[in-house]
Each structure stands twice: as structure tokens, then as C-alpha cells.
mmCIF file of C-alpha atoms in Angstrom:
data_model
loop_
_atom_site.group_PDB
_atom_site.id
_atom_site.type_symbol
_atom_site.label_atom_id
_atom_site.label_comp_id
_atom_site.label_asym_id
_atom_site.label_seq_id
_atom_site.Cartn_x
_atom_site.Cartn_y
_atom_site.Cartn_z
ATOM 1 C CA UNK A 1 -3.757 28.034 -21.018
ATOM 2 C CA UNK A 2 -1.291 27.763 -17.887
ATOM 3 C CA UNK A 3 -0.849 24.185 -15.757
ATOM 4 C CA UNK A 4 -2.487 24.115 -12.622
ATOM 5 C CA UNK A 5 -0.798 23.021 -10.067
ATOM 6 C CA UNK A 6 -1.366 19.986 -7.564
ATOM 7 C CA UNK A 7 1.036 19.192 -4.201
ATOM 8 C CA UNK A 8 0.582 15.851 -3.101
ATOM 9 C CA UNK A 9 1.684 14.062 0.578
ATOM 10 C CA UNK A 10 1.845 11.240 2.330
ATOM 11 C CA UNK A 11 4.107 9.385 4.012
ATOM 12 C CA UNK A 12 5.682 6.753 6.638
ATOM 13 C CA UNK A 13 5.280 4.175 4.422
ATOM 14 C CA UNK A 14 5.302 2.925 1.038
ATOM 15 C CA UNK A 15 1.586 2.419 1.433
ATOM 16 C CA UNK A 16 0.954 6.104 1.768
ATOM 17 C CA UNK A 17 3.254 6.831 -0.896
ATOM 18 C CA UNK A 18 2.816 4.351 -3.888
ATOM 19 C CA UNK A 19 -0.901 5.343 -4.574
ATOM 20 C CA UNK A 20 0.240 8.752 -5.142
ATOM 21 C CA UNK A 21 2.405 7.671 -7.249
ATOM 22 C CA UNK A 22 -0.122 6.098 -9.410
ATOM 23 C CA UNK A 23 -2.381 8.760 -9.551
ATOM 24 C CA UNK A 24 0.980 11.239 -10.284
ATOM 25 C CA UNK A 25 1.841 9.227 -13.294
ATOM 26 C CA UNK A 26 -1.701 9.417 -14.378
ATOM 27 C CA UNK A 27 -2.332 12.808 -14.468
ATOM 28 C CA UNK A 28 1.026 13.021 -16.093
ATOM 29 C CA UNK A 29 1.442 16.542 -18.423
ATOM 30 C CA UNK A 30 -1.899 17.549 -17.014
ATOM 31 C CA UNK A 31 -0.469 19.584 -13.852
ATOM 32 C CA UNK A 32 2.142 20.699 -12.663
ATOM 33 C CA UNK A 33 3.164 18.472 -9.772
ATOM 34 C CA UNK A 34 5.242 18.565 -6.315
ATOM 35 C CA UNK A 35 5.710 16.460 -3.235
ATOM 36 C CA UNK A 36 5.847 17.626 0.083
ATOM 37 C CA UNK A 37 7.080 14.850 2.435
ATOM 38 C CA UNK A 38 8.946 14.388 5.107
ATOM 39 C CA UNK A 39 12.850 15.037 5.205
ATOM 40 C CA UNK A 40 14.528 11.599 5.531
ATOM 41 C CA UNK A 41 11.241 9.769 5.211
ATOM 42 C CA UNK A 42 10.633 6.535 2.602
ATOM 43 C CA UNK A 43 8.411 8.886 0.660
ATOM 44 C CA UNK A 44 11.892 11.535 -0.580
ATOM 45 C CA UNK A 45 13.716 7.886 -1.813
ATOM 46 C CA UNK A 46 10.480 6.439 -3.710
ATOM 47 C CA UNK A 47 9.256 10.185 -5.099
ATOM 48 C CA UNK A 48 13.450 10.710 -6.318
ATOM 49 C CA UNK A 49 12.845 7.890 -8.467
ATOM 50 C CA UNK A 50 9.877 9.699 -10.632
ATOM 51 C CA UNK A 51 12.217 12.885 -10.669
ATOM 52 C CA UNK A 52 9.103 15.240 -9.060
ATOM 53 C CA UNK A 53 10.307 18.439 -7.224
ATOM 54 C CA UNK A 54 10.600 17.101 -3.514
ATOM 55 C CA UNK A 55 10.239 19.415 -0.544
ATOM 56 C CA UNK A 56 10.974 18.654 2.982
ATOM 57 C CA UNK A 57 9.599 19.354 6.128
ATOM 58 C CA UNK A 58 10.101 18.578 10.074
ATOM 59 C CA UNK A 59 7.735 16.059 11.218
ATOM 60 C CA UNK A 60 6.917 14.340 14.111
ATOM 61 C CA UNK A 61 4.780 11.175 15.169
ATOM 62 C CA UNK A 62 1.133 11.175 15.642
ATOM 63 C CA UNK A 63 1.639 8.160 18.621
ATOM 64 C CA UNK A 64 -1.331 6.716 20.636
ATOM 65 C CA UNK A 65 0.313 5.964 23.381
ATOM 66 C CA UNK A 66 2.406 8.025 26.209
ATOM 67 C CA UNK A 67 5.785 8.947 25.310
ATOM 68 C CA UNK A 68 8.347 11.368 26.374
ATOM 69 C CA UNK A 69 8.909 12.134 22.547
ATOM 70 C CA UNK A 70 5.414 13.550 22.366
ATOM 71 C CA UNK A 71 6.460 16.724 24.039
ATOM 72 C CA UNK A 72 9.407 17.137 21.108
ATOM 73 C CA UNK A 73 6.750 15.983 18.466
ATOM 74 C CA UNK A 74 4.719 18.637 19.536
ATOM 75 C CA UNK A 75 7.409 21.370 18.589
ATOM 76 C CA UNK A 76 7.904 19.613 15.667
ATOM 77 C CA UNK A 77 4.603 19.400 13.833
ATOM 78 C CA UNK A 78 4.805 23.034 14.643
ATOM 79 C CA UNK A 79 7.805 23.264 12.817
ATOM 80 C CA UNK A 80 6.568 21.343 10.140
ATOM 81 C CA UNK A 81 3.237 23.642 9.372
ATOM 82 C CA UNK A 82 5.499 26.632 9.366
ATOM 83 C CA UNK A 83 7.586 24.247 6.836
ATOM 84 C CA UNK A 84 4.384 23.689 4.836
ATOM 85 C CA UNK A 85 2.948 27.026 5.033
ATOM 86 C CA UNK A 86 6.336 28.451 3.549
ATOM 87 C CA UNK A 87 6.345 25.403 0.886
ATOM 88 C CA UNK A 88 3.017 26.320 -0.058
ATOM 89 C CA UNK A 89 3.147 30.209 -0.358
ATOM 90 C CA UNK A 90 6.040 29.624 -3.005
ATOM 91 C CA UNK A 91 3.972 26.473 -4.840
ATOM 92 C CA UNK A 92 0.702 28.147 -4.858
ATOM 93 C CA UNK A 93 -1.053 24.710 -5.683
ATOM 94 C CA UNK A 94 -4.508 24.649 -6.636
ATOM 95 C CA UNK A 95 -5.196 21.867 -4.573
ATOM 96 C CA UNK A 96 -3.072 19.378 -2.309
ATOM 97 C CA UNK A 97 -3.973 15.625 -2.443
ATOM 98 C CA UNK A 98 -2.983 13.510 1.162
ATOM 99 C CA UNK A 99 -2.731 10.005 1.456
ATOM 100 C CA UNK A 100 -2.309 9.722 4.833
ATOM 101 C CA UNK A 101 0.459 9.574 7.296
ATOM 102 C CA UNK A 102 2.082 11.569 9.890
ATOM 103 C CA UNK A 103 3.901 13.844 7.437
ATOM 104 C CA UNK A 104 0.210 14.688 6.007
ATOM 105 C CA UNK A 105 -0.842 16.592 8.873
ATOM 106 C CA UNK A 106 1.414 19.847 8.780
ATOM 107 C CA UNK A 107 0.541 20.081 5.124
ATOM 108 C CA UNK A 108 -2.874 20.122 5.757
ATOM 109 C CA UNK A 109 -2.930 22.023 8.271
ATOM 110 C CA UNK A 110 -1.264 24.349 6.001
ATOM 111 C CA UNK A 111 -3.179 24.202 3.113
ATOM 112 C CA UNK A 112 -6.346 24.732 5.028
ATOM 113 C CA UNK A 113 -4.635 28.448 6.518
ATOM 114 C CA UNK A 114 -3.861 29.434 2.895
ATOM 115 C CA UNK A 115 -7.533 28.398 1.829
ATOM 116 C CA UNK A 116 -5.798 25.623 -0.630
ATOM 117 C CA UNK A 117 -8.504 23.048 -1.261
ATOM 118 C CA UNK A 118 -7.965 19.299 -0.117
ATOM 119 C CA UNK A 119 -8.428 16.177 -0.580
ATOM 120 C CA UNK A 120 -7.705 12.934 1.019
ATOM 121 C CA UNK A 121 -7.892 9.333 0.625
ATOM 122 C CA UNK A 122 -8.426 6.479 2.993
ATOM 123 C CA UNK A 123 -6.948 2.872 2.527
ATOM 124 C CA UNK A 124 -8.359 1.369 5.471
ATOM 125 C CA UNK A 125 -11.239 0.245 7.114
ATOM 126 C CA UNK A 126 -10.803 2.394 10.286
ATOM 127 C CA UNK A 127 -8.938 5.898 9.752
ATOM 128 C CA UNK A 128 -5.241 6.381 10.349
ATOM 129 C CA UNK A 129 -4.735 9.418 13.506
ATOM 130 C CA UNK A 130 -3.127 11.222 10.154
ATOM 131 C CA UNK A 131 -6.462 11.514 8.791
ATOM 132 C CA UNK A 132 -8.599 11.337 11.891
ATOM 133 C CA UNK A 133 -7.017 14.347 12.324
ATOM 134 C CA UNK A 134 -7.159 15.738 9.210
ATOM 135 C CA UNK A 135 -10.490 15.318 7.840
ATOM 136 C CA UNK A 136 -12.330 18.065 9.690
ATOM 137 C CA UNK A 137 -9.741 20.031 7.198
ATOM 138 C CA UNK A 138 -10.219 18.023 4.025
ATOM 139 C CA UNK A 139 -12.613 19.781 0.938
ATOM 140 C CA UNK A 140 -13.313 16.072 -0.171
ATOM 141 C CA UNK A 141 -12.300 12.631 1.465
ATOM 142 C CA UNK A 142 -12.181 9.082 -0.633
ATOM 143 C CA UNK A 143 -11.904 5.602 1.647
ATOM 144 C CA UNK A 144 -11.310 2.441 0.252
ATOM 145 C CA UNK A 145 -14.056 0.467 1.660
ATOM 146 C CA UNK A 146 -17.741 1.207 2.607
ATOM 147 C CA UNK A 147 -17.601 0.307 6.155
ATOM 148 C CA UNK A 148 -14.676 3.505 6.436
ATOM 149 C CA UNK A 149 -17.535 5.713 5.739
ATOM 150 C CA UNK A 150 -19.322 5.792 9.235
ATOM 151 C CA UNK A 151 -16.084 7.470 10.623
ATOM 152 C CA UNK A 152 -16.302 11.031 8.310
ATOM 153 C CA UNK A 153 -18.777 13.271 7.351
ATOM 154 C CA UNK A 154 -21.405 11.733 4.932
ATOM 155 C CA UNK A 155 -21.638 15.585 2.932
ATOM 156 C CA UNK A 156 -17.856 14.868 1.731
ATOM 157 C CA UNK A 157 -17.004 11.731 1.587
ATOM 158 C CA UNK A 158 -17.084 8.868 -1.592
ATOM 159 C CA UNK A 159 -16.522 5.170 -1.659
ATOM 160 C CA UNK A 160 -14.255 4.663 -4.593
ATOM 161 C CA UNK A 161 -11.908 1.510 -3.872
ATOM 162 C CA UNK A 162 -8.062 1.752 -3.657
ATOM 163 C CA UNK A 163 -5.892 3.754 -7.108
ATOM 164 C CA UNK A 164 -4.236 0.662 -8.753
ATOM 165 C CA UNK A 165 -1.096 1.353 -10.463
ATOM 166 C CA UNK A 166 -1.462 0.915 -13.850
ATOM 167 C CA UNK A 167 1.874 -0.816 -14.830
ATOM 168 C CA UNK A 168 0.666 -3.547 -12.338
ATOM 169 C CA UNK A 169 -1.873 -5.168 -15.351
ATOM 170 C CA UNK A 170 1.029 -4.988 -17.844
ATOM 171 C CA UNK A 171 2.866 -7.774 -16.761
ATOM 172 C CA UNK A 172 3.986 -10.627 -18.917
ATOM 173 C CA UNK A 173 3.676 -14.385 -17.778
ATOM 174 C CA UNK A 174 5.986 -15.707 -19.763
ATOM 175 C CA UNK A 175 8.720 -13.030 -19.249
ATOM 176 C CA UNK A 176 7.786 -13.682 -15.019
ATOM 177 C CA UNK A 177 8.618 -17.291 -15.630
ATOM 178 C CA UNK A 178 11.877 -16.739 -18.087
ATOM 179 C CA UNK A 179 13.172 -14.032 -15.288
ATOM 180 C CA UNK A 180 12.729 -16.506 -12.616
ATOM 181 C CA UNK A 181 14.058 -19.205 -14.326
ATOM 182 C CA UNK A 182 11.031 -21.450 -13.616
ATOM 183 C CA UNK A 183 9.180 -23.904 -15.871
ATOM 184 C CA UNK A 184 5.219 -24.408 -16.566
ATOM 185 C CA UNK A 185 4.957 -27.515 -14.646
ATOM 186 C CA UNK A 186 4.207 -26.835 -11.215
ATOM 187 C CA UNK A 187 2.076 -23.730 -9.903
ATOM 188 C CA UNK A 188 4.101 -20.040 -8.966
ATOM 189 C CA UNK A 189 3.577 -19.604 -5.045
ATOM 190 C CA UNK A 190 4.584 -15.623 -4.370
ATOM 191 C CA UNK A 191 5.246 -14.420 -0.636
ATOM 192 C CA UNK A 192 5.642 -10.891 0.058
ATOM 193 C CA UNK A 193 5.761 -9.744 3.938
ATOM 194 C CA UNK A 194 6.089 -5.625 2.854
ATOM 195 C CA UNK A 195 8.409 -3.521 2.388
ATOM 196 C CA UNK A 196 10.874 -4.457 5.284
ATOM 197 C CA UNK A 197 9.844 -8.063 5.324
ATOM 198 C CA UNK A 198 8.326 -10.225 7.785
ATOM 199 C CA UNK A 199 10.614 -12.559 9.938
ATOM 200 C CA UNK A 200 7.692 -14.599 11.416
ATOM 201 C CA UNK A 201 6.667 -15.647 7.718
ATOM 202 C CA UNK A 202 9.896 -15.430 6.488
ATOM 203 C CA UNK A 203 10.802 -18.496 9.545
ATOM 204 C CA UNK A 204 7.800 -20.081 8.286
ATOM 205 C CA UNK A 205 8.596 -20.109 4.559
ATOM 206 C CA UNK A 206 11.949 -21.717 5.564
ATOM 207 C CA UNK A 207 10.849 -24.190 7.989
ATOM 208 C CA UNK A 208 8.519 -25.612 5.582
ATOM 209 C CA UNK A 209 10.698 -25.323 2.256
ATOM 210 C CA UNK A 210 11.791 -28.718 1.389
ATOM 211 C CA UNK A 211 7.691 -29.587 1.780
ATOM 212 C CA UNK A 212 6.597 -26.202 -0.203
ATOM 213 C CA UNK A 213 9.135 -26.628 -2.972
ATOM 214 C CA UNK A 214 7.708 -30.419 -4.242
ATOM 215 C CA UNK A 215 5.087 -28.741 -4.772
ATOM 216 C CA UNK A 216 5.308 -24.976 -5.763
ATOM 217 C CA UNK A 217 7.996 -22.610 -7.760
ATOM 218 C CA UNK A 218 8.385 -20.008 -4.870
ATOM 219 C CA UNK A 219 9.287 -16.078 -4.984
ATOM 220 C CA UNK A 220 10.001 -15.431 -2.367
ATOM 221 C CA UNK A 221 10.441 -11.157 -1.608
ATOM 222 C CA UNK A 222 12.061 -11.097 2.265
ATOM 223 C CA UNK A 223 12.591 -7.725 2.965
ATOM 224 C CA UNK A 224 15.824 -5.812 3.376
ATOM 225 C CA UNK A 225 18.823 -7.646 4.586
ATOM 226 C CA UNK A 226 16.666 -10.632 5.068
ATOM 227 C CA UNK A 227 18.167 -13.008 2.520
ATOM 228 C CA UNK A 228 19.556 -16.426 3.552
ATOM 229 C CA UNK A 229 22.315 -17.522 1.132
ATOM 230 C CA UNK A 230 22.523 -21.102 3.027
ATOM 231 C CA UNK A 231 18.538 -21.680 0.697
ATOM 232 C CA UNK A 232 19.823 -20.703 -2.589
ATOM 233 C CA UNK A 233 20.558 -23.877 -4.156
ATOM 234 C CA UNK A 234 16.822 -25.386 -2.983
ATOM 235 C CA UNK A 235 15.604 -25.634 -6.472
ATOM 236 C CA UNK A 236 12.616 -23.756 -7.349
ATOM 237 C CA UNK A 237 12.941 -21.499 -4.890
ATOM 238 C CA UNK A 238 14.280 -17.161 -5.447
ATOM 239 C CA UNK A 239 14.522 -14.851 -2.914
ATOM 240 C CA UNK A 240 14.859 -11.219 -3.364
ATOM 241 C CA UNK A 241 15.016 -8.379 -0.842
ATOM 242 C CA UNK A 242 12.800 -6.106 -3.427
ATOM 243 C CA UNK A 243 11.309 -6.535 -6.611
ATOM 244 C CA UNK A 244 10.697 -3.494 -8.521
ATOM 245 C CA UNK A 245 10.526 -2.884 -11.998
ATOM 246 C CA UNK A 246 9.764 -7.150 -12.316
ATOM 247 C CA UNK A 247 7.100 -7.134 -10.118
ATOM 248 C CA UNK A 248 3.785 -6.984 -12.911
ATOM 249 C CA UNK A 249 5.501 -10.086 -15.087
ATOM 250 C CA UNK A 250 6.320 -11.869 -11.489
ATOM 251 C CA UNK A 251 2.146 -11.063 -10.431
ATOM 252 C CA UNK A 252 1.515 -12.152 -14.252
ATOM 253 C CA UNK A 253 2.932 -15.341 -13.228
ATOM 254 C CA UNK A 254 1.891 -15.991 -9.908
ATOM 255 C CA UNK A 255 -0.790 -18.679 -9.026
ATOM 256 C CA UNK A 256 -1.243 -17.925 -5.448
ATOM 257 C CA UNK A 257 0.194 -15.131 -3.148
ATOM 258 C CA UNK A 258 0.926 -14.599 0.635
ATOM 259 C CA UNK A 259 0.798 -11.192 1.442
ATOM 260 C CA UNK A 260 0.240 -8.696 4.758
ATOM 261 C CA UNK A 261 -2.976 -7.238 4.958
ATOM 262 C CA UNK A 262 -1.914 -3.445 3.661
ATOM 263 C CA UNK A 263 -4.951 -1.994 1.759
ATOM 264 C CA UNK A 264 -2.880 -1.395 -1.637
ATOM 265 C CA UNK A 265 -1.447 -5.179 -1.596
ATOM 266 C CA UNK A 266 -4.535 -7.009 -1.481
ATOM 267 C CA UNK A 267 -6.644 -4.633 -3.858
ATOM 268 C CA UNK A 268 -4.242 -5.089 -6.326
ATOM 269 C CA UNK A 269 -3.999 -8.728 -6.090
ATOM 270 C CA UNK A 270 -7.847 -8.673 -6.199
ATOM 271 C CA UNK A 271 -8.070 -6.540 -9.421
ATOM 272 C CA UNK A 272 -5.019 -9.149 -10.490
ATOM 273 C CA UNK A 273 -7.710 -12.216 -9.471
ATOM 274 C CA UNK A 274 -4.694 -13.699 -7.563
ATOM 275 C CA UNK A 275 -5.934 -15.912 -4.408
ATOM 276 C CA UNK A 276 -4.178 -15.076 -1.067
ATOM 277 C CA UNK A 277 -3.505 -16.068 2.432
ATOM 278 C CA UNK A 278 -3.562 -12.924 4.297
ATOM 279 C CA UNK A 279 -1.154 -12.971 7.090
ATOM 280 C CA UNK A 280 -2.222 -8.990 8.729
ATOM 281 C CA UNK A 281 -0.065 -7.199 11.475
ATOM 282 C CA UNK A 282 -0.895 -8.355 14.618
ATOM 283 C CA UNK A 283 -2.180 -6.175 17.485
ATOM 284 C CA UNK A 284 1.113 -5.357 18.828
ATOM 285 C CA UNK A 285 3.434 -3.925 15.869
ATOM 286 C CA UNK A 286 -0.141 -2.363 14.712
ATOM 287 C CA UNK A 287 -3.508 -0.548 15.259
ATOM 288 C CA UNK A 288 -5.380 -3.079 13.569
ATOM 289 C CA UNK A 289 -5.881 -2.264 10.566
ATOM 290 C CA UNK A 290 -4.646 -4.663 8.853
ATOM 291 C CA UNK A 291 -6.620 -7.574 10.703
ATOM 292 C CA UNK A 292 -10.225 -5.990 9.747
ATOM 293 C CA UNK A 293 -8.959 -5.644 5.965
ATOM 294 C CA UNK A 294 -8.368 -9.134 6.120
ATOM 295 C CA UNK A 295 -11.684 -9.603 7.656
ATOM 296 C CA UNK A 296 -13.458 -7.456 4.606
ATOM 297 C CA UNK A 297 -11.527 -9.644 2.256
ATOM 298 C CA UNK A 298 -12.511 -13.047 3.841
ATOM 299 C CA UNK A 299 -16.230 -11.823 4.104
ATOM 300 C CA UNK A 300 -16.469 -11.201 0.687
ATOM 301 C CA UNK A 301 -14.719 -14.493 -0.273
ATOM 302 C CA UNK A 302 -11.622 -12.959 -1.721
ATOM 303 C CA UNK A 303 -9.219 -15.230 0.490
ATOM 304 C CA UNK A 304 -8.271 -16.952 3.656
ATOM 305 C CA UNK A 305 -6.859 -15.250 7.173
ATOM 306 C CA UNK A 306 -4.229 -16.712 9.299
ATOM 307 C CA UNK A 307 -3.344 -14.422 12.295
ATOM 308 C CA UNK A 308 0.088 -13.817 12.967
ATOM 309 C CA UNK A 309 -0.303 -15.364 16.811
ATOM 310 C CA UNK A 310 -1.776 -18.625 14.916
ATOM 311 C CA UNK A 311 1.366 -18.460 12.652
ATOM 312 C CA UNK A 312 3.911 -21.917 13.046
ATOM 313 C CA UNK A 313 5.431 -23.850 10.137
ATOM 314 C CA UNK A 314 2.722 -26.653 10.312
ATOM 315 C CA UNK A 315 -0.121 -23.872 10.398
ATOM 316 C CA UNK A 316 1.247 -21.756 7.063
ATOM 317 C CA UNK A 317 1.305 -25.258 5.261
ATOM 318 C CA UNK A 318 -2.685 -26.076 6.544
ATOM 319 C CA UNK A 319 -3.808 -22.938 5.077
ATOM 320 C CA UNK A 320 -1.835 -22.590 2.204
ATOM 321 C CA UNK A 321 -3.284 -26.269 1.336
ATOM 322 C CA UNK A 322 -6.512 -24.694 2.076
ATOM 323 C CA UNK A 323 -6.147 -21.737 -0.221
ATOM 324 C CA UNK A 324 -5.453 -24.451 -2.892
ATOM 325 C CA UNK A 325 -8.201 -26.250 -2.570
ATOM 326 C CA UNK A 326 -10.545 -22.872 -2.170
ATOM 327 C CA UNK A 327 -8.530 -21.369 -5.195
ATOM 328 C CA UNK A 328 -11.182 -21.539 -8.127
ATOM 329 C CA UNK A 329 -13.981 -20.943 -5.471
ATOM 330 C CA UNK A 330 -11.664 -17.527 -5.033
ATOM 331 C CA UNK A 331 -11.193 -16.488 -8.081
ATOM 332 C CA UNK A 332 -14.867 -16.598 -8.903
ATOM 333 C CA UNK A 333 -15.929 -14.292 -6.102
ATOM 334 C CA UNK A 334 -13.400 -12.274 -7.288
ATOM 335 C CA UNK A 335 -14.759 -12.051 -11.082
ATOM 336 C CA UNK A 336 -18.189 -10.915 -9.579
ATOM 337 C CA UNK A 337 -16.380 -8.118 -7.454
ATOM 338 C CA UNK A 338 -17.609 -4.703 -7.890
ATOM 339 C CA UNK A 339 -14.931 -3.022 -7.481
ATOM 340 C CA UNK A 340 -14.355 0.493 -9.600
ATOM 341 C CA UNK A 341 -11.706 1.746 -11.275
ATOM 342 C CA UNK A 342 -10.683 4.161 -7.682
ATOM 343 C CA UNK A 343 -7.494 5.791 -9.759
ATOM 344 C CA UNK A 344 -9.782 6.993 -12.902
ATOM 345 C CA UNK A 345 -12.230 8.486 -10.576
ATOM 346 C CA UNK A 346 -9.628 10.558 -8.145
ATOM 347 C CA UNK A 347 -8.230 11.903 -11.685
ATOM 348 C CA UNK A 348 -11.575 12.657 -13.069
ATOM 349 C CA UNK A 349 -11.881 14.433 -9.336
ATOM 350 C CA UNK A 350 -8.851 16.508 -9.715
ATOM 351 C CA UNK A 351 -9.150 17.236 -13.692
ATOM 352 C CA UNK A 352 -12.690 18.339 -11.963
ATOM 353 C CA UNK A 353 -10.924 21.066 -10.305
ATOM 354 C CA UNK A 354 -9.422 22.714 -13.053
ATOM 355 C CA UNK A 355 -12.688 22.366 -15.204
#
């Protein structure tokens, strides 16, 4: 019997791009698998690295805000369905899977002309414009969290949690602490501000080093370009740009974790039963969404909040004292979480398809 085949998109981000990846990897031998994506975006470097066929398209930005570049985003989310639509008629996929992102939307859009069923999944509370958009389009939607629900159609949508990469549970402790070079004496604080860093925590981190460091064996990941040579020697204490193929024996390792408040971060580190300090986006680099994740996550008793306004050298210390002392109360409430198994259920979904 013949593969069917699945197109997937997403993109912007590595947050619209690594839970596809999960899911890709699996499906594995299952289908027959392609990425449509953006022609320069984040999503062509990270989707080169699993060798799938990569296509490219003209996008634009979905912005929410009034901007001369509107009027040439317009043309090119035009350009980018007639893109698609071309992609597509040579693919033939039996169904496309979107995880959001402007990229998404010409695919979609599409799919939907060439009667190509759809699905798409939701990592935050309130819907990205990607997916705003795109859900009167969408066969079947999946959100993250139960309060996302309210904002598409009841008929065709399922709370299922956030796909967790599978390689993140594999991780060794003891070969986290022999890569890092640190001992078993002190606890293993991990900050990680995203994919391009953060330089408000990053400042933090620094300013309160020589105070953080008598107490904690930091990794520190800062983001592209953001490394500070004139801190290497502060024992204790690694900084990395990236960590990659490290990252499950590092998480194996790690006591406590700072972290934005991107949907895929802090489920993982919740399925991980790591405590965190959620530092989310603030209002003006974002829409938001990152500040009511952190919200859901507090309520439930999963970790603490600081706001990035609230953020100073002497406030990261308070609440990372306060995580501390809050840490075994954490990890309980995370024990007793209810959270699914989100990536076995999308690939029951799409194995559905082809049943």
C-alpha cells in the first residue's frame, strides 16, 4: 500500500516550527512528508537539519498595527497562495498540518481551494492573527490550553496540551553535569531567554552573578552574539549562544529554570517537573501572549511570574529566592498535572486520516 502524504507549515519562529518537528519525527516512515515555509524564514534553517523536502514561498506579515508595508504584504500573501497552490498541485498531500505563523496563511488558504483537509494547532491562550485567520479554513483545530477554546468553533476544536519532543525525556543527568563541567554539590540554575536571547535578563543574570554563583552552577543560554567573554572565568558559571543536541542531559540536570513564557518552553519544563520563574514578553515587543501563559501557569501552581517592567538585578534575585523556597511546593502541583500526551494524540489524529 502507497504512503500518504502530509505537508506541514509554520513559521516565524522556532516556536511554530519545533512542534512540527516533533510530531515529523514521530510519524517517521509512516508518510511521506514536506515543508512548506517561508523562503529565508527560521523554519528552511531548522527543517534543513531533518533533511525533509523544503519548499518556499513569498510571504508577508500579518501586522496589527498601520504600516506602509501592509500595502506590499498584501501583494505578497497573494504571491504566496499562488506559491502554495502551485506547491500543492505537485505534492498532492492528503492533508496539511499548520502550526501557526504568518507563513501558514497562504498555505491554507491554498489547501482549502484544492479541497486538501487541515489541521491546525494552537500554543497559546489567545490565537495568533495566523490562525485567527485561518481557522474558519481549518478541517480540525488543537489549542494548548482550555481557556483557547472560547475563541474557535466548539464542532472542531480539541484540548490536547502542547506535542513534546520526545528526545527532551532522554536526557542524562550525569552526562549534563560531566558536559558542563559542574559537580553535585550545589543546585543547576538554567536561564534561557529564546532563541535570540533576552538582554534585559541577560543584564540581570550579570549584575547579580558574583551573588547567584555562591549559590548555584549556572547555564546560562544568551542568545546569538550575546556572549560576554569578560564572565568566563566566574566559576560555575557557562554561557552558550545555543544549546542543541545537549539540551535533554542539560534539562536532566537542571534544578530550577528561567525561561520566557513561549507555550512549548514551559510545557516541556512542566512535563520535565522543572520549577520556573517565568519572565513573558512584555506588552511592547508582544501581543501578550506570553504574559497570560504565565498567568495559566501561576494559577495552576506550576511557577512564579516576574514581568519584564518589574525586572532589575535586586528583583530577579527576590524571586529566584522565592522559587527556591516554593520549589517542592512546585513540583508537587506539577506531579498532579493532567496534562496528556498532546504529540501521541495529533499522530493518532493524522494516522486517523489514512485509516
Amino acid at each position: 500500500m502507497s504512503k500518504k502524504t502530509i505537508v506541514f507549515t509554520g513559521g516565524g519562529s522556532a516556536g511554530h516550527v519545533t512542534p512540527n518537528i516533533a510530531i515529523i519525527k514521530e510519524i517517521g516512515n509512516d508518510w511521506n512528508i514536506q515543508y512548506i515555509g517561508s523562503k529565508n524564514g527560521i523554519e528552511k534553517e531548522l527543517i534543513s537539519k531533518i533533511n525533509i523536502p523544503y519548499h518556499g514561498i513569498s510571504s508577508g506579515k500579518l501586522r496589527r498595527y498601520i504600516d506602509v508595508e501592509n500595502v506590499m504584504d498584501v501583494f505578497r500573501v497573494l504571491k504566496g497562495c499562488l506559491d502554495a497552490r502551485k506547491a500543492l498541485k505537485k505534492i498532492k498531500p492528503n492533508l496539511v498540518f499548520s502550526k501557526g505563523g504568518f507563513v501558514s496563511v497562504p498555505v491554507i488558504i491554498a489547501a482549502r481551494s484544492l479541497k486538501i483537509p487541515i489541521f491546525i494547532h494552537e500554543s497559546d491562550i489567545t490565537p495568533g492573527l495566523a490562525n485567527k485567520i485561518s481557522q474558519r479554513f481549518a478541517t480540525k483545530i488543537f489549542t494548548s490550553f482550555e481557556e483557547t477554546k472560547k475563541y474557535f468553533p466548539a464542532q472542531k476544536t480539541s484540548v490536547i496540551g502542547s506535542p513534546i519532543r520526545r528526545e527532551i525525556f532522554k536526557g542524562s543527568e550525569e552526562k549534563g553535569r560531566r558536559f558542563l563541567g559542574f559537580h553535585d554539590n550545589r543546585p543547576i540554575l538554567t536561564i534561557m531567554g529564546g532563541s535570540l536571547g533576552a538582554k534585559k535578563i541577560n543584564e540581570a543574570v550579570r549584575g547579580a552573578l558574583k551573588k547567584l554563583a555562591a549559590e548555584y552552577q549556572i547555564v546560562h543560554l544568551c542568545g546569538k552574539n550575546n556572549m560576554d567573554s569578560s564572565y568566563s572565568s566566574v566559576p560555575g558559571y557557562k554561557q552558550f549562544e545555543y544549546i542543541h543536541d545537549e539540551l535533554p542531559d542539560i534539562l536532566a540536570a537542571t534544578d530550577l529554570v528561567i525561561t520566557r513564557g513561549g507555550s512549548n518552553s514551559i510545557f516541556e519544563f512542566l512535563a520535565l517537573k522543572i520549577p520556573m520563574l517565568i519572565i513573558p514578553l512584555g506588552l511592547e515587543q508582544s501581543r501578550g501572549d506570553q504574559i497570560l501563559n504565565a498567568k495559566a501557569f501561576e494559577g495552576e501552581g506550576y511557577s512564579i511570574t516576574l514581568k519584564e517592567e518589574n525586572l532589575t538585578m535586586e528583583t530577579f534575585v527576590d524571586q529566584l529566592e522565592t522559587l527556591q523556597k516554593k520549589s517542592g511546593e512546585i513540583r508537587r502541583n506539577m506531579e498532579q498535572s493532567k496534562m496528556g500526551d498532546a504529540l501521541q494524540t495529533l499522530v493518532n489524529e493524522i494516522n486517523g486520516l489514512s485509516s
